[in-house]
Short mmCIF file of N, CA, C and O and ligand atoms in Angstrom, two decimals:
data_model
loop_
_atom_site.label_atom_id
_atom_site.label_comp_id
_atom_site.label_asym_id
_atom_site.label_seq_id
_atom_site.Cartn_x
_atom_site.Cartn_y
_atom_site.Cartn_z
N MET N 1 54.62 -11.92 27.20
CA MET N 1 53.74 -12.27 28.24
C MET N 1 52.39 -11.58 28.36
O MET N 1 51.33 -11.88 28.32
N LYS N 2 52.68 -10.21 28.25
CA LYS N 2 51.55 -9.26 28.21
C LYS N 2 50.69 -9.57 27.08
O LYS N 2 49.45 -9.51 27.23
N THR N 3 51.15 -9.73 25.74
CA THR N 3 50.50 -9.97 24.73
C THR N 3 49.77 -11.35 24.78
O THR N 3 48.54 -11.27 24.39
N MET N 4 50.29 -12.35 25.25
CA MET N 4 49.61 -13.73 25.57
C MET N 4 48.35 -13.57 26.38
O MET N 4 47.27 -13.96 26.18
N ASN N 5 48.62 -12.70 27.42
CA ASN N 5 47.55 -12.50 28.43
C ASN N 5 46.27 -11.61 27.78
O ASN N 5 45.25 -11.98 28.05
N ARG N 6 46.73 -10.61 26.99
CA ARG N 6 45.70 -10.00 26.31
C ARG N 6 44.75 -10.82 25.43
O ARG N 6 43.52 -10.71 25.35
N ARG N 7 45.61 -11.50 24.58
CA ARG N 7 44.92 -12.53 23.72
C ARG N 7 44.06 -13.44 24.32
O ARG N 7 42.92 -13.78 23.87
N GLY N 8 44.54 -14.02 25.39
CA GLY N 8 43.72 -15.01 26.33
C GLY N 8 42.46 -14.21 26.78
O GLY N 8 41.46 -15.03 26.76
N TRP N 9 42.66 -13.06 27.07
CA TRP N 9 41.49 -12.40 27.67
C TRP N 9 40.46 -12.11 26.48
O TRP N 9 39.25 -12.25 26.76
N LEU N 10 40.99 -11.62 25.38
CA LEU N 10 40.10 -11.53 24.08
C LEU N 10 39.26 -12.84 23.65
O LEU N 10 38.17 -12.78 23.49
N ALA N 11 40.11 -13.92 23.87
CA ALA N 11 39.53 -15.12 23.37
C ALA N 11 38.39 -15.55 24.49
O ALA N 11 37.37 -15.82 24.00
N GLY N 12 38.73 -15.20 25.62
CA GLY N 12 37.65 -15.57 26.63
C GLY N 12 36.37 -14.70 26.36
O GLY N 12 35.38 -15.16 26.56
N LEU N 13 36.64 -13.31 26.12
CA LEU N 13 35.57 -12.37 25.77
C LEU N 13 34.59 -13.03 24.73
O LEU N 13 33.47 -13.11 24.78
N LEU N 14 35.46 -13.40 23.71
CA LEU N 14 34.60 -13.90 22.42
C LEU N 14 33.77 -15.26 22.67
O LEU N 14 32.66 -15.44 22.46
N LEU N 15 34.47 -16.04 23.49
CA LEU N 15 33.67 -17.28 23.87
C LEU N 15 32.46 -17.07 24.71
O LEU N 15 31.51 -17.58 24.54
N LEU N 16 32.62 -15.90 25.65
CA LEU N 16 31.44 -15.58 26.42
C LEU N 16 30.36 -14.95 25.48
O LEU N 16 29.32 -15.34 25.80
N GLY N 17 30.91 -14.21 24.56
CA GLY N 17 29.93 -13.71 23.54
C GLY N 17 29.12 -14.77 22.72
O GLY N 17 28.06 -14.81 22.75
N ALA N 18 29.87 -15.82 22.36
CA ALA N 18 29.20 -16.88 21.75
C ALA N 18 28.30 -17.68 22.58
O ALA N 18 27.40 -17.98 22.17
N ALA N 19 28.84 -17.82 23.73
CA ALA N 19 28.08 -18.75 24.75
C ALA N 19 26.59 -18.02 25.05
O ALA N 19 25.67 -18.60 25.20
N THR N 20 26.62 -16.68 25.09
CA THR N 20 25.35 -15.90 25.30
C THR N 20 24.61 -15.89 24.28
O THR N 20 23.22 -15.86 24.31
N LEU N 21 24.98 -15.88 23.03
CA LEU N 21 24.29 -15.80 21.83
C LEU N 21 23.64 -17.09 21.34
O LEU N 21 22.62 -17.27 20.86
N LEU N 22 24.36 -18.25 21.76
CA LEU N 22 23.85 -19.61 21.19
C LEU N 22 22.65 -19.95 21.92
O LEU N 22 21.85 -20.51 21.07
N PRO N 23 22.49 -19.84 23.13
CA PRO N 23 21.14 -20.27 23.57
C PRO N 23 19.96 -19.63 22.91
O PRO N 23 18.91 -20.26 22.62
N ALA N 24 20.12 -18.35 22.66
CA ALA N 24 19.05 -17.64 22.04
C ALA N 24 18.73 -18.13 20.58
O ALA N 24 17.57 -18.27 20.45
N CYS N 25 19.89 -18.62 19.82
CA CYS N 25 19.41 -19.05 18.58
C CYS N 25 18.94 -20.35 18.73
O CYS N 25 17.98 -20.61 17.95
N GLU N 26 19.34 -21.10 19.57
CA GLU N 26 18.74 -22.54 19.80
C GLU N 26 17.47 -22.53 20.38
O GLU N 26 16.57 -23.37 19.65
N THR N 27 16.94 -21.58 21.06
CA THR N 27 15.58 -21.50 21.58
C THR N 27 14.83 -21.10 20.32
O THR N 27 13.63 -21.43 20.28
N ASP N 28 15.21 -20.13 19.56
CA ASP N 28 14.43 -19.57 18.38
C ASP N 28 14.24 -20.62 17.41
O ASP N 28 13.17 -20.76 16.95
N ASP N 29 15.31 -21.42 17.18
CA ASP N 29 15.12 -22.47 16.24
C ASP N 29 14.28 -23.71 16.74
O ASP N 29 13.37 -24.21 16.16
N GLY N 30 14.38 -23.98 17.93
CA GLY N 30 13.59 -25.07 18.65
C GLY N 30 11.92 -24.72 18.78
O GLY N 30 11.13 -25.36 18.63
N HIS N 31 11.84 -23.34 18.88
CA HIS N 31 10.58 -22.74 19.04
C HIS N 31 9.72 -22.94 17.75
O HIS N 31 8.47 -23.24 17.78
N ASP N 32 10.24 -22.50 16.75
CA ASP N 32 9.42 -22.51 15.31
C ASP N 32 10.28 -22.99 14.11
O ASP N 32 11.15 -22.27 13.76
N HIS N 33 10.00 -24.21 13.89
CA HIS N 33 10.75 -24.71 12.69
C HIS N 33 10.35 -23.96 11.32
O HIS N 33 11.16 -24.09 10.59
N ASP N 34 9.24 -23.54 11.31
CA ASP N 34 8.71 -22.80 10.10
C ASP N 34 8.93 -21.32 10.03
O ASP N 34 8.16 -20.49 9.56
N HIS N 35 9.89 -21.01 10.75
CA HIS N 35 10.23 -19.73 11.10
C HIS N 35 10.39 -18.79 9.63
O HIS N 35 11.04 -19.23 8.63
N GLY N 36 9.54 -17.76 9.60
CA GLY N 36 9.55 -17.06 8.22
C GLY N 36 8.31 -17.50 7.38
O GLY N 36 8.22 -16.79 6.52
N THR N 37 7.77 -18.70 7.67
CA THR N 37 6.78 -19.12 6.67
C THR N 37 5.37 -18.71 7.41
O THR N 37 5.34 -18.50 8.56
N THR N 38 4.36 -18.79 6.64
CA THR N 38 2.93 -18.51 7.10
C THR N 38 2.07 -19.73 6.87
O THR N 38 2.24 -20.57 5.78
N GLU N 39 1.30 -19.89 7.76
CA GLU N 39 0.39 -20.96 7.62
C GLU N 39 -1.13 -20.42 7.28
O GLU N 39 -1.51 -19.38 7.64
N THR N 40 -1.83 -21.22 6.39
CA THR N 40 -3.02 -20.55 5.87
C THR N 40 -4.11 -21.15 6.65
O THR N 40 -4.18 -22.61 6.78
N PHE N 41 -5.00 -20.51 7.46
CA PHE N 41 -6.12 -21.04 8.05
C PHE N 41 -7.42 -21.02 7.17
O PHE N 41 -7.54 -20.16 6.26
N THR N 42 -8.24 -21.98 7.59
CA THR N 42 -9.46 -22.05 6.77
C THR N 42 -10.47 -21.35 7.64
O THR N 42 -10.67 -21.61 8.80
N VAL N 43 -11.07 -20.20 6.98
CA VAL N 43 -12.05 -19.46 7.72
C VAL N 43 -13.30 -19.50 7.09
O VAL N 43 -13.39 -19.51 5.90
N THR N 44 -14.29 -19.93 7.95
CA THR N 44 -15.80 -19.90 7.39
C THR N 44 -16.58 -19.09 8.41
O THR N 44 -16.24 -18.97 9.47
N ALA N 45 -17.66 -18.48 7.68
CA ALA N 45 -18.55 -17.63 8.46
C ALA N 45 -20.00 -17.55 7.96
O ALA N 45 -20.02 -17.79 6.87
N ALA N 46 -20.95 -17.85 8.82
CA ALA N 46 -22.27 -17.89 8.51
C ALA N 46 -23.22 -17.05 9.53
O ALA N 46 -22.88 -16.99 10.78
N PHE N 47 -24.27 -16.68 8.96
CA PHE N 47 -25.14 -15.92 9.88
C PHE N 47 -25.78 -17.18 10.80
O PHE N 47 -26.23 -18.05 10.14
N ASP N 48 -26.10 -16.69 11.98
CA ASP N 48 -26.92 -17.60 12.99
C ASP N 48 -28.32 -17.79 12.53
O ASP N 48 -28.85 -18.96 12.69
N GLU N 49 -28.88 -16.77 11.90
CA GLU N 49 -30.17 -16.81 11.32
C GLU N 49 -30.23 -16.18 10.40
O GLU N 49 -29.28 -15.50 9.91
N ALA N 50 -31.37 -16.32 9.38
CA ALA N 50 -31.51 -15.54 8.19
C ALA N 50 -31.14 -14.25 8.21
O ALA N 50 -31.70 -13.38 9.17
N ALA N 51 -30.21 -13.63 7.57
CA ALA N 51 -29.95 -12.19 7.59
C ALA N 51 -30.96 -11.40 7.24
O ALA N 51 -31.66 -11.53 6.32
N LYS N 52 -31.10 -10.31 8.07
CA LYS N 52 -31.96 -9.20 7.92
C LYS N 52 -31.50 -7.91 8.05
O LYS N 52 -30.25 -7.74 8.38
N VAL N 53 -32.43 -6.89 7.41
CA VAL N 53 -31.86 -5.49 7.75
C VAL N 53 -31.73 -5.09 9.14
O VAL N 53 -32.94 -5.37 9.91
N GLY N 54 -30.82 -4.73 9.73
CA GLY N 54 -30.62 -4.50 11.12
C GLY N 54 -29.64 -5.23 11.74
O GLY N 54 -28.61 -5.73 11.06
N LYS N 55 -29.73 -5.59 13.05
CA LYS N 55 -28.69 -6.31 13.72
C LYS N 55 -28.70 -7.90 13.53
O LYS N 55 -29.84 -8.45 13.65
N ASN N 56 -27.55 -8.59 13.16
CA ASN N 56 -27.59 -9.82 13.08
C ASN N 56 -26.46 -10.48 14.00
O ASN N 56 -25.66 -9.71 14.48
N THR N 57 -26.35 -11.75 13.98
CA THR N 57 -25.03 -12.31 14.61
C THR N 57 -24.47 -13.48 13.60
O THR N 57 -25.20 -13.91 12.69
N MET N 58 -23.37 -13.51 13.69
CA MET N 58 -22.60 -14.64 12.84
C MET N 58 -21.74 -15.41 13.68
O MET N 58 -21.31 -15.02 14.89
N THR N 59 -21.44 -16.63 13.25
CA THR N 59 -20.39 -17.54 13.74
C THR N 59 -19.36 -17.86 12.81
O THR N 59 -19.57 -18.26 11.67
N VAL N 60 -18.09 -17.63 13.36
CA VAL N 60 -16.96 -17.77 12.55
C VAL N 60 -16.13 -18.88 12.88
O VAL N 60 -16.04 -19.20 14.27
N THR N 61 -15.64 -19.70 11.94
CA THR N 61 -14.83 -20.98 12.31
C THR N 61 -13.61 -20.94 11.83
O THR N 61 -13.33 -20.52 10.62
N VAL N 62 -12.45 -21.27 12.51
CA VAL N 62 -11.18 -20.92 12.04
C VAL N 62 -10.56 -22.36 12.28
O VAL N 62 -10.66 -23.00 13.38
N LYS N 63 -10.01 -22.93 11.35
CA LYS N 63 -9.26 -24.21 11.39
C LYS N 63 -7.84 -24.02 10.76
O LYS N 63 -7.51 -23.23 9.80
N ASP N 64 -6.87 -24.67 11.30
CA ASP N 64 -5.47 -24.79 10.76
C ASP N 64 -5.31 -25.63 9.52
O ASP N 64 -6.30 -26.29 9.19
N SER N 65 -4.31 -25.71 8.95
CA SER N 65 -4.01 -26.30 7.83
C SER N 65 -4.28 -28.12 8.03
O SER N 65 -4.36 -28.62 6.88
N ALA N 66 -4.03 -28.33 9.18
CA ALA N 66 -4.22 -29.69 9.42
C ALA N 66 -5.86 -29.94 9.90
O ALA N 66 -6.18 -31.22 10.11
N GLY N 67 -6.64 -28.98 9.80
CA GLY N 67 -8.07 -29.21 10.11
C GLY N 67 -8.37 -28.96 11.52
O GLY N 67 -9.42 -29.36 11.94
N ALA N 68 -7.43 -28.77 12.43
CA ALA N 68 -7.71 -28.69 13.92
C ALA N 68 -8.30 -27.30 14.21
O ALA N 68 -7.94 -26.21 13.60
N ALA N 69 -9.06 -27.09 15.15
CA ALA N 69 -9.83 -25.92 15.64
C ALA N 69 -8.79 -24.89 16.02
O ALA N 69 -7.77 -25.42 16.86
N VAL N 70 -8.81 -23.71 15.70
CA VAL N 70 -7.89 -22.72 16.17
C VAL N 70 -8.51 -21.80 17.12
O VAL N 70 -9.61 -20.91 16.73
N SER N 71 -8.46 -21.73 18.51
CA SER N 71 -8.88 -20.97 19.51
C SER N 71 -7.77 -19.94 19.71
O SER N 71 -6.62 -19.90 19.47
N GLY N 72 -8.34 -18.65 20.09
CA GLY N 72 -7.45 -17.59 20.56
C GLY N 72 -6.95 -16.73 19.52
O GLY N 72 -5.94 -15.97 19.49
N ALA N 73 -7.45 -16.85 18.38
CA ALA N 73 -7.14 -16.10 17.28
C ALA N 73 -7.66 -14.59 17.26
O ALA N 73 -8.66 -14.49 18.08
N ALA N 74 -7.00 -13.66 16.72
CA ALA N 74 -7.75 -12.43 16.46
C ALA N 74 -8.58 -12.28 15.21
O ALA N 74 -8.26 -12.67 14.12
N VAL N 75 -9.82 -12.24 15.48
CA VAL N 75 -10.83 -12.22 14.34
C VAL N 75 -11.46 -11.01 14.11
O VAL N 75 -11.78 -10.45 15.19
N THR N 76 -11.62 -10.62 12.97
CA THR N 76 -12.41 -9.25 12.65
C THR N 76 -13.46 -9.58 11.80
O THR N 76 -13.22 -10.35 10.85
N VAL N 77 -14.58 -8.79 11.73
CA VAL N 77 -15.67 -9.02 10.86
C VAL N 77 -16.05 -7.56 10.43
O VAL N 77 -16.45 -6.86 11.19
N ASP N 78 -16.05 -7.51 9.10
CA ASP N 78 -16.05 -6.07 8.47
C ASP N 78 -17.31 -6.22 7.46
O ASP N 78 -17.05 -6.50 6.35
N PRO N 79 -18.52 -5.74 7.62
CA PRO N 79 -19.55 -5.57 6.63
C PRO N 79 -19.37 -4.43 6.01
O PRO N 79 -19.16 -3.31 6.47
N GLN N 80 -19.25 -4.37 4.51
CA GLN N 80 -19.26 -3.27 3.61
C GLN N 80 -20.47 -3.41 2.67
O GLN N 80 -20.69 -4.47 2.18
N MET N 81 -20.74 -2.41 2.26
CA MET N 81 -21.56 -2.27 0.84
C MET N 81 -20.78 -1.73 -0.35
O MET N 81 -20.65 -0.44 -0.41
N PRO N 82 -20.22 -2.49 -1.05
CA PRO N 82 -19.08 -2.00 -2.04
C PRO N 82 -19.53 -1.15 -3.08
O PRO N 82 -19.05 -0.29 -3.37
N MET N 83 -20.80 -1.53 -3.45
CA MET N 83 -21.23 -0.60 -4.43
C MET N 83 -21.72 0.91 -3.91
O MET N 83 -21.99 1.77 -4.73
N MET N 84 -21.88 0.96 -2.84
CA MET N 84 -22.23 2.29 -2.16
C MET N 84 -20.95 2.94 -1.27
O MET N 84 -21.04 4.04 -0.97
N GLY N 85 -20.03 2.16 -1.25
CA GLY N 85 -18.84 2.68 -0.68
C GLY N 85 -18.75 2.90 0.86
O GLY N 85 -18.47 3.93 1.58
N HIS N 86 -19.61 2.29 1.66
CA HIS N 86 -19.73 2.45 3.02
C HIS N 86 -19.84 1.10 3.75
O HIS N 86 -20.19 0.08 3.26
N GLY N 87 -19.74 1.27 5.21
CA GLY N 87 -19.52 -0.03 5.97
C GLY N 87 -20.74 0.09 6.74
O GLY N 87 -21.79 0.66 6.59
N SER N 88 -20.67 -0.70 7.80
CA SER N 88 -21.72 -0.89 8.85
C SER N 88 -21.75 0.33 9.90
O SER N 88 -20.40 0.63 10.10
N ILE N 89 -22.85 0.59 10.56
CA ILE N 89 -22.73 1.72 11.58
C ILE N 89 -22.08 1.09 12.86
O ILE N 89 -21.85 1.87 13.79
N ASP N 90 -22.12 -0.16 12.78
CA ASP N 90 -21.64 -0.92 14.07
C ASP N 90 -20.40 -1.83 13.79
O ASP N 90 -20.23 -2.29 12.69
N THR N 91 -19.27 -1.83 14.65
CA THR N 91 -18.28 -2.70 14.52
C THR N 91 -18.52 -3.87 15.36
O THR N 91 -18.82 -3.74 16.47
N PRO N 92 -18.61 -4.95 14.54
CA PRO N 92 -19.03 -6.37 15.24
C PRO N 92 -17.92 -6.57 16.37
O PRO N 92 -16.68 -6.52 16.09
N VAL N 93 -18.39 -7.03 17.57
CA VAL N 93 -17.65 -7.28 18.65
C VAL N 93 -17.55 -8.88 18.41
O VAL N 93 -18.58 -9.67 18.42
N VAL N 94 -16.29 -9.52 18.31
CA VAL N 94 -15.96 -10.84 18.15
C VAL N 94 -15.82 -11.41 19.50
O VAL N 94 -14.71 -11.05 20.19
N THR N 95 -16.37 -12.69 19.86
CA THR N 95 -16.15 -13.33 21.25
C THR N 95 -15.49 -14.66 20.88
O THR N 95 -16.11 -15.36 19.94
N ASP N 96 -14.49 -14.98 21.57
CA ASP N 96 -13.80 -16.28 21.24
C ASP N 96 -14.79 -17.37 22.09
O ASP N 96 -14.77 -17.35 23.35
N ASN N 97 -15.33 -18.48 21.36
CA ASN N 97 -16.14 -19.61 21.98
C ASN N 97 -15.07 -20.50 22.67
O ASN N 97 -15.40 -21.39 23.45
N GLY N 98 -13.80 -20.31 22.34
CA GLY N 98 -12.68 -21.43 23.03
C GLY N 98 -12.61 -22.69 22.33
O GLY N 98 -11.94 -23.69 22.79
N ASP N 99 -13.41 -22.80 21.03
CA ASP N 99 -13.52 -24.24 20.49
C ASP N 99 -13.28 -24.12 18.94
O ASP N 99 -13.70 -24.91 18.23
N GLY N 100 -12.65 -22.99 18.76
CA GLY N 100 -12.17 -22.58 17.21
C GLY N 100 -13.56 -22.14 16.50
O GLY N 100 -13.37 -21.73 15.38
N THR N 101 -14.54 -21.62 17.33
CA THR N 101 -15.53 -20.82 16.83
C THR N 101 -15.48 -19.51 17.66
O THR N 101 -15.16 -19.35 18.69
N TYR N 102 -16.22 -18.65 16.82
CA TYR N 102 -16.14 -17.12 17.38
C TYR N 102 -17.49 -16.63 16.94
O TYR N 102 -18.03 -16.76 16.08
N LYS N 103 -18.07 -15.73 18.01
CA LYS N 103 -19.30 -15.06 17.66
C LYS N 103 -19.27 -13.51 17.46
O LYS N 103 -18.29 -13.01 18.30
N ALA N 104 -19.71 -13.17 16.35
CA ALA N 104 -19.67 -11.80 15.96
C ALA N 104 -20.93 -11.17 16.11
O ALA N 104 -22.02 -11.58 15.60
N ASP N 105 -21.04 -10.21 17.12
CA ASP N 105 -22.24 -9.53 17.34
C ASP N 105 -21.99 -8.05 17.98
O ASP N 105 -21.36 -7.89 18.76
N PRO N 106 -22.76 -7.15 17.17
CA PRO N 106 -23.73 -7.18 16.30
C PRO N 106 -23.21 -7.08 14.85
O PRO N 106 -22.26 -6.28 14.61
N VAL N 107 -23.67 -7.79 13.93
CA VAL N 107 -23.42 -7.62 12.60
C VAL N 107 -24.42 -6.79 11.92
O VAL N 107 -25.53 -7.51 11.58
N THR N 108 -24.34 -5.61 11.90
CA THR N 108 -25.47 -4.68 11.46
C THR N 108 -25.44 -4.18 10.04
O THR N 108 -24.38 -3.76 9.70
N LEU N 109 -26.38 -4.68 9.48
CA LEU N 109 -26.70 -4.37 8.00
C LEU N 109 -27.96 -3.36 7.95
O LEU N 109 -28.98 -3.68 8.00
N GLN N 110 -27.41 -2.24 8.09
CA GLN N 110 -28.51 -1.22 8.26
C GLN N 110 -29.38 -0.83 7.06
O GLN N 110 -30.30 0.03 7.11
N MET N 111 -29.20 -1.34 5.87
CA MET N 111 -30.01 -1.11 4.61
C MET N 111 -30.00 -2.46 3.87
O MET N 111 -29.30 -3.09 3.83
N SER N 112 -30.99 -2.26 2.85
CA SER N 112 -31.19 -3.42 1.93
C SER N 112 -30.24 -3.04 0.95
O SER N 112 -29.79 -2.03 0.48
N GLY N 113 -29.84 -4.15 0.15
CA GLY N 113 -28.83 -4.05 -0.96
C GLY N 113 -27.69 -5.15 -0.83
O GLY N 113 -27.90 -6.17 -0.05
N LYS N 114 -26.70 -4.97 -1.57
CA LYS N 114 -25.64 -6.08 -1.55
C LYS N 114 -24.62 -5.70 -0.46
O LYS N 114 -23.89 -4.67 -0.56
N TRP N 115 -24.39 -6.65 0.40
CA TRP N 115 -23.33 -6.52 1.32
C TRP N 115 -22.20 -7.60 1.16
O TRP N 115 -22.54 -8.59 0.80
N VAL N 116 -20.96 -7.12 1.49
CA VAL N 116 -19.89 -8.22 1.47
C VAL N 116 -19.28 -8.03 3.06
O VAL N 116 -18.78 -7.00 3.30
N ILE N 117 -19.24 -9.36 3.61
CA ILE N 117 -18.78 -9.33 4.84
C ILE N 117 -17.42 -10.00 4.85
O ILE N 117 -17.22 -11.28 4.38
N THR N 118 -16.34 -9.14 5.13
CA THR N 118 -14.95 -9.87 5.20
C THR N 118 -14.60 -10.13 6.57
O THR N 118 -14.67 -9.39 7.41
N VAL N 119 -14.22 -11.53 6.62
CA VAL N 119 -13.88 -12.16 8.04
C VAL N 119 -12.41 -12.55 8.02
O VAL N 119 -11.98 -13.12 6.88
N LYS N 120 -11.51 -11.95 8.93
CA LYS N 120 -10.11 -12.07 8.73
C LYS N 120 -9.65 -12.73 10.27
O LYS N 120 -10.25 -12.43 11.31
N ALA N 121 -8.87 -13.84 10.10
CA ALA N 121 -8.44 -14.58 11.43
C ALA N 121 -6.93 -14.54 11.31
O ALA N 121 -6.30 -14.85 10.36
N SER N 122 -6.23 -14.39 12.46
CA SER N 122 -4.74 -14.57 12.56
C SER N 122 -4.43 -15.04 13.84
O SER N 122 -4.87 -14.52 14.78
N LYS N 123 -3.34 -15.71 13.93
CA LYS N 123 -2.70 -16.12 15.24
C LYS N 123 -1.48 -16.69 14.79
O LYS N 123 -1.16 -17.48 14.15
N GLY N 124 -0.33 -16.09 15.51
CA GLY N 124 1.12 -16.31 15.42
C GLY N 124 1.32 -16.22 13.73
O GLY N 124 1.16 -15.09 13.34
N SER N 125 1.92 -17.17 13.16
CA SER N 125 2.32 -17.07 11.83
C SER N 125 1.20 -17.49 10.76
O SER N 125 1.24 -17.39 9.54
N GLY N 126 0.08 -17.78 11.50
CA GLY N 126 -1.13 -18.40 10.73
C GLY N 126 -2.19 -17.26 10.55
O GLY N 126 -2.27 -16.26 11.34
N SER N 127 -2.97 -17.26 9.24
CA SER N 127 -3.89 -16.40 8.78
C SER N 127 -4.80 -16.92 7.84
O SER N 127 -4.30 -17.82 7.05
N GLY N 128 -6.11 -16.27 7.93
CA GLY N 128 -6.80 -16.84 6.77
C GLY N 128 -8.16 -15.68 6.67
O GLY N 128 -8.14 -14.93 7.41
N GLU N 129 -8.86 -15.84 5.44
CA GLU N 129 -9.68 -14.78 5.42
C GLU N 129 -10.86 -15.39 4.62
O GLU N 129 -10.84 -16.49 3.86
N ALA N 130 -12.09 -15.01 4.86
CA ALA N 130 -13.15 -15.41 3.91
C ALA N 130 -14.17 -14.20 3.72
O ALA N 130 -14.12 -13.30 4.49
N THR N 131 -14.92 -14.21 2.70
CA THR N 131 -15.91 -13.19 2.36
C THR N 131 -17.37 -13.92 2.42
O THR N 131 -17.46 -15.05 1.81
N VAL N 132 -18.38 -13.18 2.81
CA VAL N 132 -19.64 -13.66 2.81
C VAL N 132 -20.53 -12.58 1.97
O VAL N 132 -20.55 -11.65 2.45
N ASP N 133 -21.08 -13.12 0.76
CA ASP N 133 -21.97 -11.98 0.02
C ASP N 133 -23.34 -12.40 0.69
O ASP N 133 -23.97 -13.43 0.79
N GLN N 134 -23.96 -11.15 0.87
CA GLN N 134 -25.44 -11.25 1.42
C GLN N 134 -26.17 -10.15 0.73
O GLN N 134 -25.84 -8.79 1.30
N THR N 135 -27.16 -10.29 0.02
CA THR N 135 -28.17 -9.40 -0.47
C THR N 135 -29.39 -9.35 0.22
O THR N 135 -30.00 -10.30 0.36
N LEU N 136 -29.75 -8.25 0.57
CA LEU N 136 -31.07 -8.08 1.29
C LEU N 136 -31.96 -7.44 0.69
O LEU N 136 -31.53 -6.37 -0.10
CU1 LIG Z 1 -25.91 1.25 1.30
#
């Protein structure tokens, strides 16, 4: 009798454990069917006006693999002069326009020569990157 009761109690405990674990698994599966995979965003970037030595602005566009605009992404713009091994004196501030485009300001290219601007965007499991070559 005692053994039966203990087994019953243990079985109940196991069921309780399974019941509490199950909803978490279902929520996780239902939330993201591509769990563990990544999506590639298409990232494009262009200067708003002809690039010059000094402060510029750029507009970045982010689209998902279906071509839909991606707003709310984390976007970074990093101008570098690879031949000289230095970057910009300013870190561009990126503002979300809310329509899949982002404004980067200032994109400061403080000297003439070859610049490579690396633009990265990520949101959730998606990410993308673009580089813009600009010689001044
Ligand atoms: Cu330089």
